[in-house]
mmCIF file of C-alpha atoms in Angstrom:
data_model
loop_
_atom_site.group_PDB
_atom_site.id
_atom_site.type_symbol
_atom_site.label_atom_id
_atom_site.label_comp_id
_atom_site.label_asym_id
_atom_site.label_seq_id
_atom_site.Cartn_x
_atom_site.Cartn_y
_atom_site.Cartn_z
ATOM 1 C CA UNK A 1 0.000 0.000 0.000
ATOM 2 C CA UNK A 2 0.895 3.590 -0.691
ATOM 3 C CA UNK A 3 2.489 5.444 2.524
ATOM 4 C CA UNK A 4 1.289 8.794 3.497
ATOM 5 C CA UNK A 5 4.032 10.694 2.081
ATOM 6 C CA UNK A 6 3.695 8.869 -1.545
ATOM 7 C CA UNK A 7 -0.089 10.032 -0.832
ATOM 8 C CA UNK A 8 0.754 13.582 -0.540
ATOM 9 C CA UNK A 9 3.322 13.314 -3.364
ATOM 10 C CA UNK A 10 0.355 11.733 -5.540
ATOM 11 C CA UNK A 11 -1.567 15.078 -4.667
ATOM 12 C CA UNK A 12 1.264 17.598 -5.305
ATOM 13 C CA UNK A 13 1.346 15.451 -8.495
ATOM 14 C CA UNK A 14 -2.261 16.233 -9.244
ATOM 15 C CA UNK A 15 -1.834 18.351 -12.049
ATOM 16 C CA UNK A 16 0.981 16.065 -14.218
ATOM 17 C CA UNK A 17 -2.383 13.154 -13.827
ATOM 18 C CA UNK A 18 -4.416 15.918 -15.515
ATOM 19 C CA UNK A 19 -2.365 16.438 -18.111
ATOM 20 C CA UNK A 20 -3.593 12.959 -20.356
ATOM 21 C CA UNK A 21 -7.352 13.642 -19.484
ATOM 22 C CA UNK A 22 -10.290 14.286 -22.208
ATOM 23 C CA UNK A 23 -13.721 15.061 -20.607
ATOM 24 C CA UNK A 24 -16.700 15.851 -22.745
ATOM 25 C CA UNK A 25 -19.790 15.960 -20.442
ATOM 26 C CA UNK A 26 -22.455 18.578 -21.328
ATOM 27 C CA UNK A 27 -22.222 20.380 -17.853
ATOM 28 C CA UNK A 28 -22.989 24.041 -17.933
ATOM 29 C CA UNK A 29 -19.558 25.672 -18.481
ATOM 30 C CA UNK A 30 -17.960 29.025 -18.670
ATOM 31 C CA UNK A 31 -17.376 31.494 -21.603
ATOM 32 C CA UNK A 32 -13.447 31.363 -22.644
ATOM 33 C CA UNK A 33 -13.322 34.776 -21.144
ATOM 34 C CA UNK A 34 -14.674 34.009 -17.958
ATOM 35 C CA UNK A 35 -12.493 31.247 -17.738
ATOM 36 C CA UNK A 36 -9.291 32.750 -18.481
ATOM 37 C CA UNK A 37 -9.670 35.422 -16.132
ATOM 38 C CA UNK A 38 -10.195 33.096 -13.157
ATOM 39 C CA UNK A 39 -7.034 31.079 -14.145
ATOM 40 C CA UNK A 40 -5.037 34.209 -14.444
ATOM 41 C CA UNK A 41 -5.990 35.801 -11.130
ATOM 42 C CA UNK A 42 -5.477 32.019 -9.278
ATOM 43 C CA UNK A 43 -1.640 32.866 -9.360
ATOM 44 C CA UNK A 44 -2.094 36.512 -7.191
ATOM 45 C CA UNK A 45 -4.624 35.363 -5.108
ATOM 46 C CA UNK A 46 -2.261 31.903 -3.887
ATOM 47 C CA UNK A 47 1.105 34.611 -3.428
ATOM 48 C CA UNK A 48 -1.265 36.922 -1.531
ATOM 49 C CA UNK A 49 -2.340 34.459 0.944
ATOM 50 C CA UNK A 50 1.581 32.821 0.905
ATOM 51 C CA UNK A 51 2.674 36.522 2.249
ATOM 52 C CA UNK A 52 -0.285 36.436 4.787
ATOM 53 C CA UNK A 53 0.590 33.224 6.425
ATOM 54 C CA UNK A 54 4.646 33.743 6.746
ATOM 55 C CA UNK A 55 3.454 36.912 9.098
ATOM 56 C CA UNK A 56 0.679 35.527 11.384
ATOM 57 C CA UNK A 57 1.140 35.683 15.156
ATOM 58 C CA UNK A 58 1.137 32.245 15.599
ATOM 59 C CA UNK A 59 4.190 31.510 13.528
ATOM 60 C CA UNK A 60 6.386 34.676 15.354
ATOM 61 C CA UNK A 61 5.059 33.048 18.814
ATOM 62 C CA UNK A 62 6.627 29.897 18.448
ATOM 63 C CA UNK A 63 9.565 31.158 16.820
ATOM 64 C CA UNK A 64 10.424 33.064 19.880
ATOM 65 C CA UNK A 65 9.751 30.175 22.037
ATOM 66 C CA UNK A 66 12.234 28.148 19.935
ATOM 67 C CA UNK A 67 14.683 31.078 20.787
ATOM 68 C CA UNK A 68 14.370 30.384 24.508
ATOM 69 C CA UNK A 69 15.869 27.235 26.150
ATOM 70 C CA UNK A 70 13.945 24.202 26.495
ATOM 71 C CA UNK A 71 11.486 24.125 28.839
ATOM 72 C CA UNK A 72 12.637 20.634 29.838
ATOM 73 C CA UNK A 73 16.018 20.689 29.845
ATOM 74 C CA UNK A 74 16.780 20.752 33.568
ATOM 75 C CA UNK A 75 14.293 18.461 34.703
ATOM 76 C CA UNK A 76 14.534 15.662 31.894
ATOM 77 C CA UNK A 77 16.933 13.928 29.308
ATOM 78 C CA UNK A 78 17.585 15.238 26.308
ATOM 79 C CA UNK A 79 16.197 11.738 24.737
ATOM 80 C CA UNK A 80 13.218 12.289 27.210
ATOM 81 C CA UNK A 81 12.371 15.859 25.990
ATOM 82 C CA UNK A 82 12.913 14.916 22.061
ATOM 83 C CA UNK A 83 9.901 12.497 22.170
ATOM 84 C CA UNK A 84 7.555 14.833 23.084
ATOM 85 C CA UNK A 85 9.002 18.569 21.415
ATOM 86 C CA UNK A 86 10.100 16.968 18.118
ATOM 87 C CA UNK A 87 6.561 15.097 18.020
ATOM 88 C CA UNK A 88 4.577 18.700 18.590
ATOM 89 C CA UNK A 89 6.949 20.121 15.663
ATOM 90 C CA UNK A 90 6.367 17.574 13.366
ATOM 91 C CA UNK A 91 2.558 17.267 13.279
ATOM 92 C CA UNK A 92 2.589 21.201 13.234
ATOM 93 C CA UNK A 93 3.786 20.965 9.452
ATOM 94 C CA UNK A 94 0.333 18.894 8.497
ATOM 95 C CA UNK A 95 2.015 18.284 4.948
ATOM 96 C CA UNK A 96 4.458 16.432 6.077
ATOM 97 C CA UNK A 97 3.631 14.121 9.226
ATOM 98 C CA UNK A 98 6.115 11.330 7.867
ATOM 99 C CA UNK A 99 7.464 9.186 11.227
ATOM 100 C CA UNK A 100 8.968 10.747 14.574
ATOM 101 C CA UNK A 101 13.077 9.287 14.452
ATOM 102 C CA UNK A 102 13.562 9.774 18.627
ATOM 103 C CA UNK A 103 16.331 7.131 19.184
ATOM 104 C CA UNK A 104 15.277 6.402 22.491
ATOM 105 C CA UNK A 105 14.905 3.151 24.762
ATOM 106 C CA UNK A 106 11.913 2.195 25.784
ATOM 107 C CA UNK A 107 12.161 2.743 29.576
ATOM 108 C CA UNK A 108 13.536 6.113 28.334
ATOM 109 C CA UNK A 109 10.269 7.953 27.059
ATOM 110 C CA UNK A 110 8.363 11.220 28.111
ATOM 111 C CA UNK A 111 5.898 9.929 30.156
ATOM 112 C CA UNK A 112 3.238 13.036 30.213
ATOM 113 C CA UNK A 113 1.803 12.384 33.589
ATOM 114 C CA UNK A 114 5.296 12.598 35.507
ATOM 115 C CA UNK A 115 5.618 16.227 33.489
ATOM 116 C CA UNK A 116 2.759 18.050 34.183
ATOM 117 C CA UNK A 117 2.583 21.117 35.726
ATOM 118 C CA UNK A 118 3.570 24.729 35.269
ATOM 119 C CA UNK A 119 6.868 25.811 33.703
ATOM 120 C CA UNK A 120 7.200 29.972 33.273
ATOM 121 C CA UNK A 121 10.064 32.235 31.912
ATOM 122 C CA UNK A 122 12.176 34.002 34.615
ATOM 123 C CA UNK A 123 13.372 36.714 32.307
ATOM 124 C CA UNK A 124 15.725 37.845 35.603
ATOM 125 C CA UNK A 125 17.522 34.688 35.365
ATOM 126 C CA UNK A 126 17.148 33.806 31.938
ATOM 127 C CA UNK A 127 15.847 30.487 32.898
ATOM 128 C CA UNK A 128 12.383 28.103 33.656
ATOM 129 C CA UNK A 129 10.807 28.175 37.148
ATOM 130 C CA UNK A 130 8.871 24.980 37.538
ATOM 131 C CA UNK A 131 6.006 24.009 39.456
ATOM 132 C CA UNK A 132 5.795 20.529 39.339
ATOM 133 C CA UNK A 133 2.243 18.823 39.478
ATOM 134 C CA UNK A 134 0.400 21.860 39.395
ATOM 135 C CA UNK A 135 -1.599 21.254 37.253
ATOM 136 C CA UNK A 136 -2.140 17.760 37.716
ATOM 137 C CA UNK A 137 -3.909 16.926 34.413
ATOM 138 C CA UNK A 138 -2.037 19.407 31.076
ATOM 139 C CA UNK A 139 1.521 21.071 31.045
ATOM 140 C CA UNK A 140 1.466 24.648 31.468
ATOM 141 C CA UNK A 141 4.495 26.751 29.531
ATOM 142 C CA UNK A 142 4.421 30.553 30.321
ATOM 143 C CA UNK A 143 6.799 32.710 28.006
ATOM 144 C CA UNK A 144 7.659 36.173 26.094
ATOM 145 C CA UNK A 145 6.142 36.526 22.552
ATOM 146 C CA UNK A 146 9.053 39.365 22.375
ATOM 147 C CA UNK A 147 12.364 38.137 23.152
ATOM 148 C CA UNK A 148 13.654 41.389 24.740
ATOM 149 C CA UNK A 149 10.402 41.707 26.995
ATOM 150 C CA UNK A 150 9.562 40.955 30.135
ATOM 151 C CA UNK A 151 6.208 40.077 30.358
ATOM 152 C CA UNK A 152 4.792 36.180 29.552
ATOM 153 C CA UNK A 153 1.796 37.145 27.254
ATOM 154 C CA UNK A 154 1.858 33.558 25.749
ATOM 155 C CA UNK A 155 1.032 30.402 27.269
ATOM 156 C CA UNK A 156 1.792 27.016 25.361
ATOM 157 C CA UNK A 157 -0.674 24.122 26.796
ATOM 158 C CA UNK A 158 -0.023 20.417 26.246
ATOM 159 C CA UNK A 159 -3.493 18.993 27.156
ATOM 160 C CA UNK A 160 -3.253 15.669 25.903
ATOM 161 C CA UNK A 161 0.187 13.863 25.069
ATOM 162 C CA UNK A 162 -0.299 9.688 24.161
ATOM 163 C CA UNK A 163 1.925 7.583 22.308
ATOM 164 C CA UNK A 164 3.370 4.121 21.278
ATOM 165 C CA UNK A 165 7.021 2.682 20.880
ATOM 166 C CA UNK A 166 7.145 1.014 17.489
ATOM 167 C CA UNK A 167 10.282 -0.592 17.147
ATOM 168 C CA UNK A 168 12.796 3.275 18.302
ATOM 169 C CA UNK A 169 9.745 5.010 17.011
ATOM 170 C CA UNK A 170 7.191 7.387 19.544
ATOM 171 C CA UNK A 171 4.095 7.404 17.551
ATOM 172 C CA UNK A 172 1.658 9.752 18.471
ATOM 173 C CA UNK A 173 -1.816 8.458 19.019
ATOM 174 C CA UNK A 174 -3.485 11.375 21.338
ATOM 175 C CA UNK A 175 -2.324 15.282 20.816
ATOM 176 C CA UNK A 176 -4.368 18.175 22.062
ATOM 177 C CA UNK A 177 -2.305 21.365 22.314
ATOM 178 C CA UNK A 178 -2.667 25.498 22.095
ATOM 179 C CA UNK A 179 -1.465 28.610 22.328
ATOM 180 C CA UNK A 180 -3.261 31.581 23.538
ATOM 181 C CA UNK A 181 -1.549 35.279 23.056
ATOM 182 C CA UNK A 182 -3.304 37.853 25.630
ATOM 183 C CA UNK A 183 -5.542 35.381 26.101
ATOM 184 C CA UNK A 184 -6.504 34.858 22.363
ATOM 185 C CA UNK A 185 -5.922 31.326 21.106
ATOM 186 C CA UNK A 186 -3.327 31.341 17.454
ATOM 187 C CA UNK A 187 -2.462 27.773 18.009
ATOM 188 C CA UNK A 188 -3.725 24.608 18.604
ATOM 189 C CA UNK A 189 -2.989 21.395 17.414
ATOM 190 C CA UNK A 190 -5.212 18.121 17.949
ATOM 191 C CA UNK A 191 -4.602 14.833 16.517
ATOM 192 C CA UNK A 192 -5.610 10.758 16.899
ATOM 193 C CA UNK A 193 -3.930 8.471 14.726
ATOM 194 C CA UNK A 194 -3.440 4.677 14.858
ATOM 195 C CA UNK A 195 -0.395 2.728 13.094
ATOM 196 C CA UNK A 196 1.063 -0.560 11.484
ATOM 197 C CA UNK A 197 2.912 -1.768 14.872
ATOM 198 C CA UNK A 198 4.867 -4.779 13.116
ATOM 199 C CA UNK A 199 5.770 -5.718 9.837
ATOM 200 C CA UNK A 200 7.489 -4.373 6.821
ATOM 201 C CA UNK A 201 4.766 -1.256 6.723
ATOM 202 C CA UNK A 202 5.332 -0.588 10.497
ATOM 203 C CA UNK A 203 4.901 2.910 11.390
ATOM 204 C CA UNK A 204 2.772 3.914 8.805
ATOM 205 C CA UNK A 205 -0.396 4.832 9.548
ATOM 206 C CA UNK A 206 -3.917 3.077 9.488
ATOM 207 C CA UNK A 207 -5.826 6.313 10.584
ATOM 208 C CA UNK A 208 -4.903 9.697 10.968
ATOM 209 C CA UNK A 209 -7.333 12.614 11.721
ATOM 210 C CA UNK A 210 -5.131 16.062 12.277
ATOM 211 C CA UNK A 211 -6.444 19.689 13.000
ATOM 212 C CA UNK A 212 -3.998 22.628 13.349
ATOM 213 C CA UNK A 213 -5.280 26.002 13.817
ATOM 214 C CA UNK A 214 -2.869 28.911 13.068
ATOM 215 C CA UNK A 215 -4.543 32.108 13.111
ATOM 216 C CA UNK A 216 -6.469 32.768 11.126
ATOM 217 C CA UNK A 217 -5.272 29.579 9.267
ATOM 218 C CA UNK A 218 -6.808 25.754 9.631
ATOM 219 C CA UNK A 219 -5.070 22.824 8.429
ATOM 220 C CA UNK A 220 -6.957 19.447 8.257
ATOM 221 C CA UNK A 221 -5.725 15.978 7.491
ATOM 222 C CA UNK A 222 -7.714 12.912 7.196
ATOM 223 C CA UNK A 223 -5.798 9.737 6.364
ATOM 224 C CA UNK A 224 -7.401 6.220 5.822
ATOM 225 C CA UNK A 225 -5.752 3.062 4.936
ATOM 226 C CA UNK A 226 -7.649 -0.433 4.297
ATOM 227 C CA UNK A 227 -7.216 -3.321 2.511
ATOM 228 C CA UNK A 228 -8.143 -2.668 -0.746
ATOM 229 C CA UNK A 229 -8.253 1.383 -0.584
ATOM 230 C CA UNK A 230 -6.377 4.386 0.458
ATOM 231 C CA UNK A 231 -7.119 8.002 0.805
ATOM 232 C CA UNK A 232 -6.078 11.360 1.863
ATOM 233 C CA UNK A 233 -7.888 14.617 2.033
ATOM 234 C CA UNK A 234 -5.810 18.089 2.647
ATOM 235 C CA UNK A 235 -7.320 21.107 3.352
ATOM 236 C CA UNK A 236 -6.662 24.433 4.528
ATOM 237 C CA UNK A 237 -9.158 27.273 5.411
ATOM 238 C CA UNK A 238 -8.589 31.118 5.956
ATOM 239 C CA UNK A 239 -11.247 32.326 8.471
ATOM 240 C CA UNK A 240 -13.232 29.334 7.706
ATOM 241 C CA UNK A 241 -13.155 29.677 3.955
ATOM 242 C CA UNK A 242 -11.421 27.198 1.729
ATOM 243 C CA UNK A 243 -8.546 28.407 -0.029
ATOM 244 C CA UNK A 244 -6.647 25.088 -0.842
ATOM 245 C CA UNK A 245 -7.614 21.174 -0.775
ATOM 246 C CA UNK A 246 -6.428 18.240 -2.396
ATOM 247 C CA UNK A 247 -7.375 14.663 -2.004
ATOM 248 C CA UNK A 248 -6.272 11.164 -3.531
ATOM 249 C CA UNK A 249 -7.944 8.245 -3.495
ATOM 250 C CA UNK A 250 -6.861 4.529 -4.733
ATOM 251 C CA UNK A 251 -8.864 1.035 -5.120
ATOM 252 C CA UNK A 252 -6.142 -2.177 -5.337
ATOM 253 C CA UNK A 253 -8.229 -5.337 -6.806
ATOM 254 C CA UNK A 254 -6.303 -7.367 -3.646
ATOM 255 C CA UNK A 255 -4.517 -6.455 -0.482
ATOM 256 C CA UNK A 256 -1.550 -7.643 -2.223
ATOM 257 C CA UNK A 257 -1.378 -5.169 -4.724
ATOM 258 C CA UNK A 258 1.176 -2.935 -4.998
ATOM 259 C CA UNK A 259 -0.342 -0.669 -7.892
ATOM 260 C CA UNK A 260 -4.050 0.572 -7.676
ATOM 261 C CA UNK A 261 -6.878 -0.265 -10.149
ATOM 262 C CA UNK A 262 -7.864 2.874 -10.106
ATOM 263 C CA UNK A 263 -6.941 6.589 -9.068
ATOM 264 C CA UNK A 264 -9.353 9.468 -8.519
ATOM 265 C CA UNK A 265 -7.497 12.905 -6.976
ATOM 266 C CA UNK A 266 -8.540 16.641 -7.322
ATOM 267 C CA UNK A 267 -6.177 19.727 -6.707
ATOM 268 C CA UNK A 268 -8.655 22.918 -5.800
ATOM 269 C CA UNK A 269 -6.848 27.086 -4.943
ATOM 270 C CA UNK A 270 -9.969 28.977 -4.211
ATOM 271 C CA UNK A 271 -12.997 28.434 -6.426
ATOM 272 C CA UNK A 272 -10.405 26.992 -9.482
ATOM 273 C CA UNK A 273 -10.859 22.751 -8.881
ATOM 274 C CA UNK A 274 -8.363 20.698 -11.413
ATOM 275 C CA UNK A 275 -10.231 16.597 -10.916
ATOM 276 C CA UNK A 276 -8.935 13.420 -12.252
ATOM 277 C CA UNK A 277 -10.287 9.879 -12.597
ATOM 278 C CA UNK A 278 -7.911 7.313 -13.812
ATOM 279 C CA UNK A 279 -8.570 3.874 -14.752
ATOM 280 C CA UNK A 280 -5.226 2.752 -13.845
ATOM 281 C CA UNK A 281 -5.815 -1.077 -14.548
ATOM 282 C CA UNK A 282 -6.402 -0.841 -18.490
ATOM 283 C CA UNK A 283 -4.047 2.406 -19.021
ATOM 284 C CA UNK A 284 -0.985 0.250 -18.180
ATOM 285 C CA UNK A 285 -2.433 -1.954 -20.793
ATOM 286 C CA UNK A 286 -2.799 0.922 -22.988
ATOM 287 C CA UNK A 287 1.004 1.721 -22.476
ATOM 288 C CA UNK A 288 2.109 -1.871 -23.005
ATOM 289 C CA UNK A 289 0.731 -1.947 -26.047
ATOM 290 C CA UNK A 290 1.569 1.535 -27.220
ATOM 291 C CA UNK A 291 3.380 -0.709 -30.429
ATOM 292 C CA UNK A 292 -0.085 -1.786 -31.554
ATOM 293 C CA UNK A 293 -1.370 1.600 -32.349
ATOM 294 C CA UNK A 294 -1.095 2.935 -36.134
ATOM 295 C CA UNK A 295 -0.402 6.608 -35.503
ATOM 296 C CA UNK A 296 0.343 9.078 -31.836
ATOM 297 C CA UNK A 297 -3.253 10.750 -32.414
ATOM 298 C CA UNK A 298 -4.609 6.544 -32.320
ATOM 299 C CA UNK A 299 -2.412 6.340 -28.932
ATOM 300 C CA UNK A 300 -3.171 9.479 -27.145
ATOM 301 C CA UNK A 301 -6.735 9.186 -27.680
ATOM 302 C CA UNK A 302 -6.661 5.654 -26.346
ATOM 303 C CA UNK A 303 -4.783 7.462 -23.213
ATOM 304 C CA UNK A 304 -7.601 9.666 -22.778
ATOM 305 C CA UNK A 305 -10.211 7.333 -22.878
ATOM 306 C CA UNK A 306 -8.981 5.864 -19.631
ATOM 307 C CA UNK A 307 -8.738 9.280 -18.171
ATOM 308 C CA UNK A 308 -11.349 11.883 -17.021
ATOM 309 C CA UNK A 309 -10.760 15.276 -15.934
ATOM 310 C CA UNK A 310 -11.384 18.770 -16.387
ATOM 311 C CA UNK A 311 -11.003 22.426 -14.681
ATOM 312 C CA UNK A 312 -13.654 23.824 -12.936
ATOM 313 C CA UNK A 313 -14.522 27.626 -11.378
ATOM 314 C CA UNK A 314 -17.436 27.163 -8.441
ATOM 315 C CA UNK A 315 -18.323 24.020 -9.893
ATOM 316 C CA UNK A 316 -19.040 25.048 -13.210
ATOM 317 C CA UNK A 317 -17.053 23.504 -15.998
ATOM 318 C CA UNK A 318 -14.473 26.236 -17.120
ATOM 319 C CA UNK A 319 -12.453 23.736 -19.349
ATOM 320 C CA UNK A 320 -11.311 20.170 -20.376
ATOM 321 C CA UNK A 321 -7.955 19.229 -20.516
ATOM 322 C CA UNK A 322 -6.906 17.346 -23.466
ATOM 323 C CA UNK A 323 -3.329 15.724 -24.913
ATOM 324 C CA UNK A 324 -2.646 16.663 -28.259
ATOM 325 C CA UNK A 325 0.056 15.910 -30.774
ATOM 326 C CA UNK A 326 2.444 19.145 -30.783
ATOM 327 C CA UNK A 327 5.975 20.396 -30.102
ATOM 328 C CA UNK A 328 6.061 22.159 -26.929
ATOM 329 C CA UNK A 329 8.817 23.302 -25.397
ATOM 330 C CA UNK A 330 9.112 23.298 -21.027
ATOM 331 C CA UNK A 331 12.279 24.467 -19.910
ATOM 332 C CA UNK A 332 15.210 22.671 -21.425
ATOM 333 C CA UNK A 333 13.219 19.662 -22.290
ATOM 334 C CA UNK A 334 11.319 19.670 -26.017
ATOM 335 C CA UNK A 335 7.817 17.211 -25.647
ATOM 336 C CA UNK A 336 6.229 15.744 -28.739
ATOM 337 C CA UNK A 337 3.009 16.242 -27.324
ATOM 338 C CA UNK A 338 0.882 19.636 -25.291
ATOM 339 C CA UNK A 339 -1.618 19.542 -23.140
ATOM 340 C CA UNK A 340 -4.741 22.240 -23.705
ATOM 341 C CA UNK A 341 -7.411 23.696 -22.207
ATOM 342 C CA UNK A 342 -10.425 23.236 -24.406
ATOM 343 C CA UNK A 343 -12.994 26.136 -23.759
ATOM 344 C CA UNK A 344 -16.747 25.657 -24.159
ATOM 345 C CA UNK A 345 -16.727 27.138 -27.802
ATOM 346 C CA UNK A 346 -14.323 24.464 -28.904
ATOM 347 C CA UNK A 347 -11.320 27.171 -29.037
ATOM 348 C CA UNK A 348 -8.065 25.992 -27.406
ATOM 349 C CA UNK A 349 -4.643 27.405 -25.481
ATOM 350 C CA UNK A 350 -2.003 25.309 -23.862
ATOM 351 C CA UNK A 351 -2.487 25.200 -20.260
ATOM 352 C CA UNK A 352 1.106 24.435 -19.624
ATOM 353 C CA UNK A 353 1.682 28.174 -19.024
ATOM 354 C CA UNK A 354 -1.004 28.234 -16.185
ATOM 355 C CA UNK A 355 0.602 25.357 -14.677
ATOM 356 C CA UNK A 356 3.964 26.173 -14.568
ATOM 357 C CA UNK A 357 3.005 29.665 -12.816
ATOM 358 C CA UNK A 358 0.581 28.487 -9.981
ATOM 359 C CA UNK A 359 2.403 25.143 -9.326
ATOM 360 C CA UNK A 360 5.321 27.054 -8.760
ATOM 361 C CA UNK A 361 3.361 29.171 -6.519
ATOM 362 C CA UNK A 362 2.275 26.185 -4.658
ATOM 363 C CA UNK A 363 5.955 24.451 -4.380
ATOM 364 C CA UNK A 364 6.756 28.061 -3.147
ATOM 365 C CA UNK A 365 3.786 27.473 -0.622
ATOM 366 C CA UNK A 366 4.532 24.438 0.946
ATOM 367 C CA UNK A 367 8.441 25.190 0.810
ATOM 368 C CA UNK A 368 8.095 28.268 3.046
ATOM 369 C CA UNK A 369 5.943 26.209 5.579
ATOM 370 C CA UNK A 370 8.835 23.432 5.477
ATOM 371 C CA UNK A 371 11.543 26.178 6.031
ATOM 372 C CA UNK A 372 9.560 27.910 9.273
ATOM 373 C CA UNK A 373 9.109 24.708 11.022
ATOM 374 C CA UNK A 374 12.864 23.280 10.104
ATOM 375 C CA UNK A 375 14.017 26.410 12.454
ATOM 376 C CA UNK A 376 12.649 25.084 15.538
#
């Protein structure tokens, strides 16, 4: 079965899948007009919220906090601390869970219930006054959103911390966390996930639900594995609108199977939804036999017959995408073939232009999320 990050790499992927698709359905769809303008103004709206995000409270919170020593450190081992600090990190970049590496022994974990209590900045001392056990049930962290003042207007709260030891592996199963800024909550985090405990797929997940809330920003991750099926769902929300999602879903005829029968994904930015529905199965056959067919036009449109999917603006059909036979030229590499948007009155422009500009926005994206969280 496909592991979550091949999942998420499937989604960021989205848009190559799109590329062999030929829809023709007789859905209401836009003018070309209307259609180009909503593809054109996808790119500024995605670097507009980009520049948003990198300056919300939330983010300069906990990159002071990362500034100050850890909380921990005098009371606990550094392999005791790691479990439970690199685990919050990680699940705070939603987009890229992957497994917690903690390299510790077993008797050697953070045990939340022998750390709870109260641990505040003494900006005299430049150090953590703990009150241990009080409170008896969360862990309390007290500190400076400005790192030259002297007043604790944040306070970090560990509500719920649960986890399993897979092989030198903490997996989280139970996290409920915020952080409130003059009493205003820009963080929280809360997650339940269950994973493969032996085997060559241990450590990957069977289930993982995953909320993170940094304002005004939500992130939510829902993760299902079975026997025969897998799917992911990604979305994030800007004061509880929708401003990216992306999901994947794949069948397998057996457990067995290493390669789906068939792949359905969609990548939507705003009101702009790019979906795909691949018959996996018979396209491989399609490809195996690519010697069979008499001509490239024969070949691509058997391609597209095993592939649906199309661009849509508030779901109204703005566009198919089709694979034709032309030169087209993407970077330093020179392809035999294009791929188009078709418009409703049958005129056509190469949508590789469109691409290029807002996946590159959305790389950008996810890269400046990676590089925030790698700093702490």
């Amino acid at each position: 079965m496909q592991n979550t990050k091949k999942l998420i790499a499937m989604m960021l992927m989205m848009a190559s899948i799109l590329f062999f698709a030929c829809d023709k359905d007789e859905d209401k769809t836009l003018s070309p007009e209307e259609a180009k303008t909503e593809l054109t103004q996808l790119t500024t709206d995605l670097k507009a919220k980009i520049a948003e995000m990198e300056e919300t409270q939330g983010m300069q919170a906990m990159e002071n906090l990362a500034g100050l020593s850890d909380p921990f450190a005098s009371t606990s081992k550094a392999t005791q601390k790691t479990a439970v600090i690199s685990t919050i990190k990680r699940f705070m970049l939603p987009i890229k869970p992957g497994k917690v590496k903690s390299d510790i022994k077993p008797d050697d974990r953070f045990l939340f219930d022998a750390w709870v209590g109260t641990y505040t900045w003494n900006h005299t001392y430049k150090k953590w006054d703990v009150t241990s056990g009080n409170p008896s049930d969360k862990i309390i962290i007290n500190f400076p959103t400005d790192s030259s003042g002297t007043t604790n207007d944040a306070i970090l709260t560990i509500h719920v911390y649960e986890d399993i030891l897979i092989g030198e592996d903490c997996m989280p199963t139970d996290i409920e966390v915020d952080l409130y800024v003059n009493d205003i909550k820009i963080v929280s985090i809360d997650l339940a996930a269950t994973w493969v405990t032996t085997g060559d797929n241990a450590g990957e997940p069977i289930t993982l639900d995953l909320t993170v809330f940094l304002y005004p920003f939500d992130f939510v991750v829902n993760f299902e594995q079975g026997t025969t099926s897998t799917s992911i769902d990604v979305a994030i929300e800007h004061n509880d609108e929708k401003f990216f999602s992306a999901g994947v879903g794949a069948t397998y005829e057996t457990a067995s199977d290493t390669i789906p029968s068939n792949v359905n994904g969609y990548i939507q930015l705003f009101d702009v939804k790019f979906q795909a529905d691949i018959d996996v199965k018979d396209l491989l056959i399609v490809i195996k036999n690519y010697a069979t067919y008499t001509s490239e036009e024969e070949l691509l449109a058997a391609i597209n017959n095993e592939i649906a999917a199309a661009v849509y603006v508030s779901g109204v059909k703005a566009a198919d995408i089709e694979l034709v036979k032309k030169s087209t030229v993407i970077g330093d590499i020179t392809l035999p073939i294009d791929i188009v948007f078709v418009y409703s009155d049958g005129s056509s422009e190469s949508a590789i232009p469109y691409f290029v500009e807002f996946i590159d926005e959305l790389e950008d994206f996810f890269k400046s999320l990676e590089e925030y969280y790698s700093k702490w």
